[in-house]
XYZ file of C-alpha atoms in Angstrom:
500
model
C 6.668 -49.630 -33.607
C 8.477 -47.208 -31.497
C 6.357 -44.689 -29.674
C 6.493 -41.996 -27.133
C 4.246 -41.291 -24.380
C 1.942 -38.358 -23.194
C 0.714 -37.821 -19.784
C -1.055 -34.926 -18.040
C -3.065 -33.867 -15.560
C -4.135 -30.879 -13.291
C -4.058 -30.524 -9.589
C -8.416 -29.980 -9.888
C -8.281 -33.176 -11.919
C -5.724 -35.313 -9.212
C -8.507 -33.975 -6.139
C -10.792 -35.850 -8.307
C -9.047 -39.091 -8.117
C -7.927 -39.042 -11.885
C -4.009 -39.239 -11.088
C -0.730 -39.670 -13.406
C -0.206 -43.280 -12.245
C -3.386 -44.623 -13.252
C -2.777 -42.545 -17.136
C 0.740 -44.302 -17.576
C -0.418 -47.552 -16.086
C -3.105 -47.613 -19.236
C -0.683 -46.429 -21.699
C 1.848 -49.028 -21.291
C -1.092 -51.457 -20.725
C -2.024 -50.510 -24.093
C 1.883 -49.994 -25.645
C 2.358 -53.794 -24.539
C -0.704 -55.262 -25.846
C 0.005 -53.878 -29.565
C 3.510 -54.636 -28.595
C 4.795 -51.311 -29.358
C 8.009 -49.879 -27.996
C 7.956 -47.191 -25.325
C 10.898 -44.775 -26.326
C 10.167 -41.586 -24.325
C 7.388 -40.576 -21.504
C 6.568 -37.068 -21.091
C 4.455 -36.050 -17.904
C 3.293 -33.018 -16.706
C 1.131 -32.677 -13.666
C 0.493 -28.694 -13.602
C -1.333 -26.533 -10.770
C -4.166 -24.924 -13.121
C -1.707 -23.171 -14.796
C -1.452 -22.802 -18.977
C 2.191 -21.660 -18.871
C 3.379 -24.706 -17.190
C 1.360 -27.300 -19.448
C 2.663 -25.254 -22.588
C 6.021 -25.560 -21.600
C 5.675 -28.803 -21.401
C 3.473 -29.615 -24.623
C 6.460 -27.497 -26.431
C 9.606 -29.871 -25.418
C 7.159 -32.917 -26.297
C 6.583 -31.362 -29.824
C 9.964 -30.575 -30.389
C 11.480 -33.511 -29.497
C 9.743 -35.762 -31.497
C 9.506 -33.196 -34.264
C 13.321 -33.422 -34.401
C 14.008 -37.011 -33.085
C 10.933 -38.989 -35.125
C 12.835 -40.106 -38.204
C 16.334 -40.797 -36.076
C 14.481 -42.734 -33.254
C 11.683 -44.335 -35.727
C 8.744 -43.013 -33.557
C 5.428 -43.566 -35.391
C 3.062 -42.717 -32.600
C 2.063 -40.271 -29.440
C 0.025 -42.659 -26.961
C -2.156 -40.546 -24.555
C -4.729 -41.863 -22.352
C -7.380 -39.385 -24.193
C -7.616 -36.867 -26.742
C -8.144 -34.183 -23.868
C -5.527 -35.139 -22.235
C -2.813 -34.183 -24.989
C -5.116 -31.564 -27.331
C -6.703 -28.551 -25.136
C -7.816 -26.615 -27.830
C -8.030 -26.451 -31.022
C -4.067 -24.897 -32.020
C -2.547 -27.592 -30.562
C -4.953 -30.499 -32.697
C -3.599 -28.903 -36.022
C 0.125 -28.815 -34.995
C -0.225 -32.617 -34.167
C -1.858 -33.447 -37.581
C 0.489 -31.247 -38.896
C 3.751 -33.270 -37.097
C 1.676 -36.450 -38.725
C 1.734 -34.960 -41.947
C 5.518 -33.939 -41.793
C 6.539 -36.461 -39.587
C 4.269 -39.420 -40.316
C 3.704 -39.778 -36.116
C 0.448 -40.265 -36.125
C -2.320 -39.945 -32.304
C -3.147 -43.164 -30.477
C -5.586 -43.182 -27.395
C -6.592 -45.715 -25.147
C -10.006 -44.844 -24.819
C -10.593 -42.874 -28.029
C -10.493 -44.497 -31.588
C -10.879 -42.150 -34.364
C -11.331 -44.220 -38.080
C -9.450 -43.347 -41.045
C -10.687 -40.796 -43.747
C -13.513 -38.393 -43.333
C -15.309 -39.161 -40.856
C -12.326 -40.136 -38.174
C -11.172 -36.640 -39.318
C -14.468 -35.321 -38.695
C -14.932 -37.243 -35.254
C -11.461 -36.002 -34.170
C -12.189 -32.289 -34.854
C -15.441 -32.714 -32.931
C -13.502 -34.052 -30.041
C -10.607 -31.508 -30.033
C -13.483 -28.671 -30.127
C -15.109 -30.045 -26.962
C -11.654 -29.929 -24.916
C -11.013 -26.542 -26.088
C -14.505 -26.116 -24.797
C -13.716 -27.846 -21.785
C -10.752 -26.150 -20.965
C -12.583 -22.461 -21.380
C -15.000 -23.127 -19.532
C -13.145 -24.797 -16.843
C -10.535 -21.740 -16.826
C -13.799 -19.410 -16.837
C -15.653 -21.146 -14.189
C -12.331 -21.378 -11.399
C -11.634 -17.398 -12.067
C -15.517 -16.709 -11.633
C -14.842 -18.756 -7.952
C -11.864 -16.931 -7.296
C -13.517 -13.719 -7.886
C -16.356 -14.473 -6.060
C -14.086 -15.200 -2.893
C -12.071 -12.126 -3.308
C -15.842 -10.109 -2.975
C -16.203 -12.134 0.142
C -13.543 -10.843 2.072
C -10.742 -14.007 1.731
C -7.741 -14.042 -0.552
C -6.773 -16.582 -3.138
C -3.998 -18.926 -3.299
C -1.405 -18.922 -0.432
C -1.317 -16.170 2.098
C 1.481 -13.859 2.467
C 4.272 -14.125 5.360
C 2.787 -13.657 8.722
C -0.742 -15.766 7.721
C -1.377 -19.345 7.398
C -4.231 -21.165 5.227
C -6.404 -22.973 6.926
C -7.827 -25.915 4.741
C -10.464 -27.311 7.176
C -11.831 -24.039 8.278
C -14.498 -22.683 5.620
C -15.567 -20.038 7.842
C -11.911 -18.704 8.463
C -9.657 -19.993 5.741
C -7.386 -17.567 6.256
C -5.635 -16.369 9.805
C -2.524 -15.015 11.428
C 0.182 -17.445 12.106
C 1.058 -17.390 15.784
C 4.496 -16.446 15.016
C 5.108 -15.200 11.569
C 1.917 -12.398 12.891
C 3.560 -11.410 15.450
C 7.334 -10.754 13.212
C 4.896 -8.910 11.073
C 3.683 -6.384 13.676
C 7.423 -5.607 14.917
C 8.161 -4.976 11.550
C 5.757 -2.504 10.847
C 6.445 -0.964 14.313
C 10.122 -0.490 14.477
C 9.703 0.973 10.518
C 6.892 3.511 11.517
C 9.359 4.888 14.481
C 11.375 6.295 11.138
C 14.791 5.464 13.427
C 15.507 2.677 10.695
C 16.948 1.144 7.590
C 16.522 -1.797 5.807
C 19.743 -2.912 7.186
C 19.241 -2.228 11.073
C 15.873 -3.061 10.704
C 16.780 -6.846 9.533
C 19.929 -6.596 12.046
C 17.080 -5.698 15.087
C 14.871 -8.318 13.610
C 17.427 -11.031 13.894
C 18.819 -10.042 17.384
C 14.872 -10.164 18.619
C 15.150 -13.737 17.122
C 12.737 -12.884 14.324
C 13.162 -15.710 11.281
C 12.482 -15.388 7.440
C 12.446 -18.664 6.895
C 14.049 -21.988 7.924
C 16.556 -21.462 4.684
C 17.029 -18.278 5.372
C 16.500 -16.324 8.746
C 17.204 -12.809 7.717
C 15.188 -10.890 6.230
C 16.869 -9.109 2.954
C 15.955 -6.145 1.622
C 13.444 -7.080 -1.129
C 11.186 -9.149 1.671
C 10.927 -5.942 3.878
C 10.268 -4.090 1.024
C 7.321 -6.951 -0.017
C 6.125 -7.025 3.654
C 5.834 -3.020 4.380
C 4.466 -2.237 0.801
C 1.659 -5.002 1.054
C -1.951 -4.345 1.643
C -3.063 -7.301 2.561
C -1.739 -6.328 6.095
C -4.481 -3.584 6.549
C -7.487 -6.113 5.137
C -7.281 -4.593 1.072
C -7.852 -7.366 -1.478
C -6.717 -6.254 -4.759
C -7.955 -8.227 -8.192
C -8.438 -6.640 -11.325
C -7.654 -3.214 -10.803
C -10.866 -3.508 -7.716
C -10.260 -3.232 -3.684
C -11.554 -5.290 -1.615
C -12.157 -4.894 2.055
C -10.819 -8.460 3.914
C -13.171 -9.977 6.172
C -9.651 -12.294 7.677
C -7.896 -10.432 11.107
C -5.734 -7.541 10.385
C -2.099 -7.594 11.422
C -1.387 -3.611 11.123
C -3.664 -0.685 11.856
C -3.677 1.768 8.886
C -2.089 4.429 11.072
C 1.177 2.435 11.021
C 1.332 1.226 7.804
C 0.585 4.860 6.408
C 3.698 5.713 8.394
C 5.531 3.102 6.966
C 4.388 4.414 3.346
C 5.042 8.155 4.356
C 9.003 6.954 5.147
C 9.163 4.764 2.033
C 8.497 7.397 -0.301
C 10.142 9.912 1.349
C 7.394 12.182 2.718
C 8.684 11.233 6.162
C 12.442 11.401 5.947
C 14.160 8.798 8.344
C 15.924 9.993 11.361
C 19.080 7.541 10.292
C 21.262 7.484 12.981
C 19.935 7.887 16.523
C 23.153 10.016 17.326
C 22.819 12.766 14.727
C 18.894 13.376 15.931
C 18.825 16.855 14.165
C 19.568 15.226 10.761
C 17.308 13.070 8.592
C 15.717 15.831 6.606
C 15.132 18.176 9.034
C 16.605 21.430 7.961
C 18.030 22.036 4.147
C 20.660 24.251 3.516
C 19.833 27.603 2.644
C 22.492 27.708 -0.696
C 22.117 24.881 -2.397
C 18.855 23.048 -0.914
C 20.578 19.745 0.265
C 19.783 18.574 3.242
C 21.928 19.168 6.139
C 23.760 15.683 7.319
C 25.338 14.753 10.589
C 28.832 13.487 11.085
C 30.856 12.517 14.638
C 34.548 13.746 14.968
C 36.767 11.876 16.886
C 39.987 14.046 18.237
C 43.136 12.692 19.805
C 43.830 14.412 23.223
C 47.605 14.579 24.335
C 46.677 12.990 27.098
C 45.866 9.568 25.491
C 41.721 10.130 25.013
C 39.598 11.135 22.672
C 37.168 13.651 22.324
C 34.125 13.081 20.616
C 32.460 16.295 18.552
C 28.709 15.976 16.584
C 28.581 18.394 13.784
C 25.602 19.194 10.784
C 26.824 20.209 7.501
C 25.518 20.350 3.854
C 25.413 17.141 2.433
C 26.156 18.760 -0.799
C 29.912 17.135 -1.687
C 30.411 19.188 -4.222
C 29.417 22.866 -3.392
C 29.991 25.632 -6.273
C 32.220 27.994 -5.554
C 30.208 30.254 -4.262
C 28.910 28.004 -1.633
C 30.115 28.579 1.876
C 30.779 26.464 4.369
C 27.928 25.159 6.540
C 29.070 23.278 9.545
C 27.443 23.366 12.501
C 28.458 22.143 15.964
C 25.262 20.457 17.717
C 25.060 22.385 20.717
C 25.229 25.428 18.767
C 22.167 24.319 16.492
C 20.303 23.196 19.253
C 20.885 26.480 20.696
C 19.486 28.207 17.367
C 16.332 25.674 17.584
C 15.222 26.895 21.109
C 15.987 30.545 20.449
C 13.734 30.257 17.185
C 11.122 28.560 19.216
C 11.415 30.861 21.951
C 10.768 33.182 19.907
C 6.809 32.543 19.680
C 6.755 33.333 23.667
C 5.009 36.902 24.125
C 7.699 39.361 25.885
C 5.972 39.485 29.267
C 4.106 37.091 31.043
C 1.716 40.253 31.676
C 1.312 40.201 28.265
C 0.725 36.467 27.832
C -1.868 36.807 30.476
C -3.615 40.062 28.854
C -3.161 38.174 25.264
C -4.770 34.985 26.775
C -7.782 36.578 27.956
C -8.530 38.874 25.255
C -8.384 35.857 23.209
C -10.556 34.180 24.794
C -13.059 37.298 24.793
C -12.819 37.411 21.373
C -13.233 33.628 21.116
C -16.533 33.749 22.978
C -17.736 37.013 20.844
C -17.332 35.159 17.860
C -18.841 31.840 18.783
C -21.762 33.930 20.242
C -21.931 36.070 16.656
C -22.009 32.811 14.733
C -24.636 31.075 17.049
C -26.501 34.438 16.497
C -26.149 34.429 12.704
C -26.578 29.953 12.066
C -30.276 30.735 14.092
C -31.182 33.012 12.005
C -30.492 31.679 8.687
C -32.099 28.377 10.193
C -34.774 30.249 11.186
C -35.159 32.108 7.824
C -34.684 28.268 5.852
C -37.523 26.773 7.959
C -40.049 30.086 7.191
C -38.615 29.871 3.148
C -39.748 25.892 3.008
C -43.505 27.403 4.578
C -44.009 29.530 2.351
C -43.159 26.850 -0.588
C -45.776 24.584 1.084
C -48.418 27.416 0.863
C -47.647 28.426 -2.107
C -47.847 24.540 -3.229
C -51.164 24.658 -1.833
C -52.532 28.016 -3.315
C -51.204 26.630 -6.688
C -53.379 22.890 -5.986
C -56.432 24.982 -4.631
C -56.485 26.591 -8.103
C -56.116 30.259 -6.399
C -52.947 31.485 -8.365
C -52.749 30.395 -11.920
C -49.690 28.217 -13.263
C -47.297 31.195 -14.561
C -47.574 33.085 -10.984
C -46.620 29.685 -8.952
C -43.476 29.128 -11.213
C -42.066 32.733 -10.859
C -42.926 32.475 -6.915
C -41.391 29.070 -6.742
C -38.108 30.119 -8.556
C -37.850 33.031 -6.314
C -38.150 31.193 -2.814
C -35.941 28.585 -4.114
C -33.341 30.811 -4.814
C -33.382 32.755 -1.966
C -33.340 29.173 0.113
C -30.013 27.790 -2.284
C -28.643 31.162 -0.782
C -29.752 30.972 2.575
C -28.426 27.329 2.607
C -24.898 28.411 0.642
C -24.687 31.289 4.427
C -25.593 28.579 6.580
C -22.538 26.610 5.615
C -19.916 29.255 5.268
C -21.042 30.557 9.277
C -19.167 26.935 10.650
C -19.105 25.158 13.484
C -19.942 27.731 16.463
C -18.995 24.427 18.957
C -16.927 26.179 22.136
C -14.206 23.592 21.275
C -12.942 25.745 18.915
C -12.232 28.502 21.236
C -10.573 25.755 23.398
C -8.627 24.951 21.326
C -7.211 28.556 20.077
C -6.481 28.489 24.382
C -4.434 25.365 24.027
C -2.722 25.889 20.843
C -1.497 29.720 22.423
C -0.876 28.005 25.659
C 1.337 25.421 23.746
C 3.436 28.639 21.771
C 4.377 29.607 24.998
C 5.962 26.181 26.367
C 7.710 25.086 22.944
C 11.053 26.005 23.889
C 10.625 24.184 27.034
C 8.463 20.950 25.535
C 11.786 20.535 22.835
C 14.274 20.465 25.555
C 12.145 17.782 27.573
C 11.168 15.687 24.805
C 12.839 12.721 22.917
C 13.674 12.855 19.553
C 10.732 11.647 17.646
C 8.671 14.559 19.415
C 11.366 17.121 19.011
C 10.643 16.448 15.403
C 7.089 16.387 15.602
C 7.323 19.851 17.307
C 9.512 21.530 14.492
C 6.931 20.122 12.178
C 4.152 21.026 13.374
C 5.901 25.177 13.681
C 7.428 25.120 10.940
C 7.080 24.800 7.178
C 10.782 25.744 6.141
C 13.983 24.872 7.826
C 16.923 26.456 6.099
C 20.398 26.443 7.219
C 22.845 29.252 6.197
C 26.602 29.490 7.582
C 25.639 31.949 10.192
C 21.858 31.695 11.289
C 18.799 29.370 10.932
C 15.730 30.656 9.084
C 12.618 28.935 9.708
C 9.076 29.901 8.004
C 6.193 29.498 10.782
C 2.599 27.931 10.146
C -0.345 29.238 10.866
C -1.148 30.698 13.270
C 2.367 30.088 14.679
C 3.925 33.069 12.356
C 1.452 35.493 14.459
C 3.152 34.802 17.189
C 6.532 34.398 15.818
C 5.789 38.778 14.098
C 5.119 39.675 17.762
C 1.247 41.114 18.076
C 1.389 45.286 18.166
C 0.426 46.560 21.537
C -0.263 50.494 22.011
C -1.644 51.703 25.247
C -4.744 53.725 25.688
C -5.698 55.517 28.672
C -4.485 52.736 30.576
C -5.266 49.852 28.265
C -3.789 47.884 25.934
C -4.732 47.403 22.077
C-alpha cells in the first residue's frame, strides 16, 4: 500500500524536546512494519505561525487530492491526529479526500475503529486539537501582551538593538554598534542639511554598515529607522502605547525633528551651497518656493566664474508671471535690510523705549500682584463664610430653604472669583525679563544673521517671520508678534520735553 507522510511541529513544541526527527523516525517505523510504501513526506516545522502551517497543509491536500488514484496512495501516516488535524475544518476535508479519494488517516499512536464509534472517537479527538490549538494561540498572545505592558518588545528587536536570551531582567538592549549607527542617523537627519541619498552616502563614508549583505543603507531602511518609535521607548500593540522600560537610543527632541522634516513641516535645507533655499521664502506670484541654482561662466581669460542665484521653482510660469531671479548677495542684502528694520531709529530712542518698557513691565507685574491678592484674599473669606454658613445650617439656626439660596450665592460668586484669578496670570518678574531680552534681541537681528551659520540664520527668519514672499523687485515678509510692533515703528510725539 502506497502512502504519503505527514510531519509537523512548532518551534514551542521543538523547545519541548518533541522534534521532526523523532515524528518521521516513528512513521517509517510504523510504514515498514505494515510494510507499506513511503511515496511522499511532507514536513513543516513552523515558528507559531498559522499561515505557514496552512500553506503547507494546502500543497499536502492538493497533491494527494490530485496524485492519489495515479500514484495508488491509500493512506496519510502522521505521528498523531494533532499533529495533521488542528481544528475541526481541516478533519472534514480529510474525511472528505477519504470519501472522494478513498485515502483514508493512519496514526502511530492513535487508532480510531471502524463505524460509529471510531467516527465518534475521531471527532472527539479533532475537537480537542482545535481546542488545543485556541487555547495555545490564546494563551502565547495573552504572554505577549503581558510583556508589551511591561515595558519589553516582542519578537526580534529592530536595527540598532540586540535580544538578549539569558538576561530576563534586560532582554532587550542596544547593540554596541548598530546603537551607535542609529544615533548618527537620527542626528545628521534632524540637522535638516540631508537626503536620503547623502545621508546613506555620509553613513557609508563614516563606515556605518546595514548589514553584512548589504552595507548601505537604501532608502526604505532610513525611512523604517527614522519613522520607528521604538527608538524613543513607545511600544505599540493593538492600537495601545506603551512606554519601554529597555534604554532609549534617541531623545524625543530629535526624533520630532526628524518627523517635522519627513512630513514637510521642516523643509530641508538641500544643498549646503544654496543656504537661502529649502523652503524659506515662496514666491509672491505663484506660491512656489523659491530654489537655488549655481552658474558657472567662462572668463576670456581661461577661468570660470561662479554666480549663486534664487528663482521660482515654478517651470512653467503663466504668462503673466515675471521673472524672479535673484542674485544671492542681493537677497541677502534684502534679508538684513528687512531685519534691520525692527532696530528703533536712534539708539536714544532704543534706550528711552527700553526703559519705559521696563516701567511699564514692573507697573503691570505690580497691578497683577495687586489684583491675584485680592481675589485670593476674597476666595479664602468666600470658603469662611461657606463654613459658617455650614455650621448655622447644622446648629439648626437658619432653616433648609435659606442655607440653599445662601450656598448657591457664595458658590457662585467663588466659581467667579476663581474664573478672575486665572485670567490675572503669572505676575513672575520673568516675564518682564523676558519682554527686555526679546526687545534687546530686535535690535541685534541684523547683526546675529550675519554672524550666524546657516541653521540659525534660519531659525532667526523663523522665529520673525510668518511669511516670506519673493516678488521680482522686493521681499515682503509678515512679522510675528510682537516683532511686527517693532517692524510699524512705535509713534513718538514730544511733550514739554518728553517723549510719548
Amino acid at each position: 500500500m502506497n502512502i504519503v507522510i505527514w510531519a509537523r511541529v512548532s518551534s514551542r513544541e521543538q523547545k519541548e524536546g518533541y522534534s521532526i526527527d523523532a515524528q518521521l523516525r516513528a512513521d517509517r517505523d510504523r510504514a515498514q512494519a505494515n510494510g507499506w510504501n513511503v511515496v511522499r513526506e511532507f514536513v513543516v516545522a513552523e515558528s507559531a505561525k498559522r499561515g505557514a502551517e496552512r500553506k503547507a497543509f494546502n500543497e499536502m491536500f492538493n497533491w494527494v487530492k490530485a496524485n492519489a488514484k495515479r500514484e495508488k496512495i491509500k493512506a496519510i501516516l502522521s505521528h498523531k491526529l494533532d499533529r495533521v488535524c488542528r481544528n475541526m475544518r481541516d478533519a472534514v476535508r480529510l474525511q472528505e479526500l477519504e470519501d472522494t479519494c478513498g485515502v483514508q488517516l493512519a496514526f502511530v499512536d492513535n487508532q480510531f475503529g471502524p463505524g460509529a464509534a471510531g467516527a465518534l472517537s475521531f471527532n472527539v479527538m479533532a475537537a480537542v486539537a482545535q481546542y488545543y490549538s485556541d487555547n495555545l494561540r490564546s494563551e502565547v498572545l495573552k504572554g505577549m501582551d503581558e510583556k508589551v505592558r511591561q515595558g519589553w518588545p516582542t519578537g526580534l528587536a529592530p536595527f540598532g538593538y540586540e535580544n538578549i536570551k539569558d538576561d530576563s531582567d534586560e532582554p532587550v538592549k542596544p547593540h554596541p554598534e548598530t546603537g551607535k549607527t542609529v544615533i548618527r542617523i537620527f542626528d545628521l537627519y534632524a540637522s535638516g542639511g540631508h537626503t536620503f541619498e547623502s545621508l546613506a552616502d555620509q553613513l557609508e563614508r563614516e563606515g556605518h554598515r546595514f548589514r553584512k549583505s548589504q552595507i548601505r543603507f537604501n532608502r526604505t531602511a532610513l525611512s523604517y529607522i527614522l519613522k520607528n518609535r521604538f527608538y524613543v521607548g513607545e511600544l505599540h500593540r493593538n492600537g495601545q502605547v506603551f512606554e519601554g522600560c529597555y534604554q532609549r537610543l534617541v531623545d524625543r527632541i530629535t526624533f520630532d525633528a526628524c518627523q517635522d522634516i519627513l512630513n514637510g513641516k521642516n523643509r530641508r535645507t538641500g544643498c549646503p551651497e544654496h543656504a537661502l533655499a529649502g523652503g524659506l521664502f515662496q514666491c509672491a506670484f505663484c506660491g512656489q518656493s523659491i530654489t537655488g541654482e549655481r552658474i558657472r561662466r567662462k572668463l576670456k581669460g581661461g577661468g570660470v566664474r561662479e554666480h549663486i542665484y534664487y528663482r521660482c521653482a515654478n517651470n512653467r510660469p503663466g504668462p503673466d508671471h515675471p521673472t524672479v531671479r535673484w542674485k544671492a548677495e542681493d537677497l541677502e542684502q534684502a534679508v538684513v535690510d528687512d531685519l534691520g528694520g525692527l532696530r528703533l531709529p536712534t539708539p536714544e530712542i532704543a534706550v528711552w523705549f527700553r526703559s519705559a518698557l521696563q516701567a511699564a513691565v514692573l507697573d503691570v507685574t505690580s497691578h497683577q500682584r495687586r489684583q491675584a491678592a485680592s481675589l485670593a484674599k476674597r476666595k479664602s473669606e468666600l470658603a469662611a463664610m461657606q463654613d459658617r454658613l455650614l455650621n448655622a445650617y447644622l446648629a439648626s439656626t437658619i432653616d433648609e430653604v435659606a442655607f440653599s439660596a445662601k450656598s448657591n450665592e457664595l458658590k457662585a460668586e467663588a466659581a467667579k472669583t476663581g474664573e478672575a484669578l486665572a485670567q490675572v496670570g503669572d505676575a513672575t518678574p520673568a516675564r518682564g525679563e523676558t519682554a527686555l531680552v526679546l526687545f534687546d534681541w530686535s535690535q541685534r537681528a541684523a547683526d546675529l544673521w550675519r554672524g550666524s551659520n546657516n541653521a540659525i540664520r534660519r531659525d532667526i527668519l523663523d522665529s520673525v517671520c510668518l511669511n516670506r514672499t519673493l516678488s521680482d523687485v522686493s521681499l515682503v515678509t509678515t512679522k510675528r508678534k510682537p516683532f511686527d510692533v517693532f517692524a510699524e515703528r512705535p509713534k513718538l510725539e514730544n511733550s514739554r520735553g518728553d517723549r510719548i
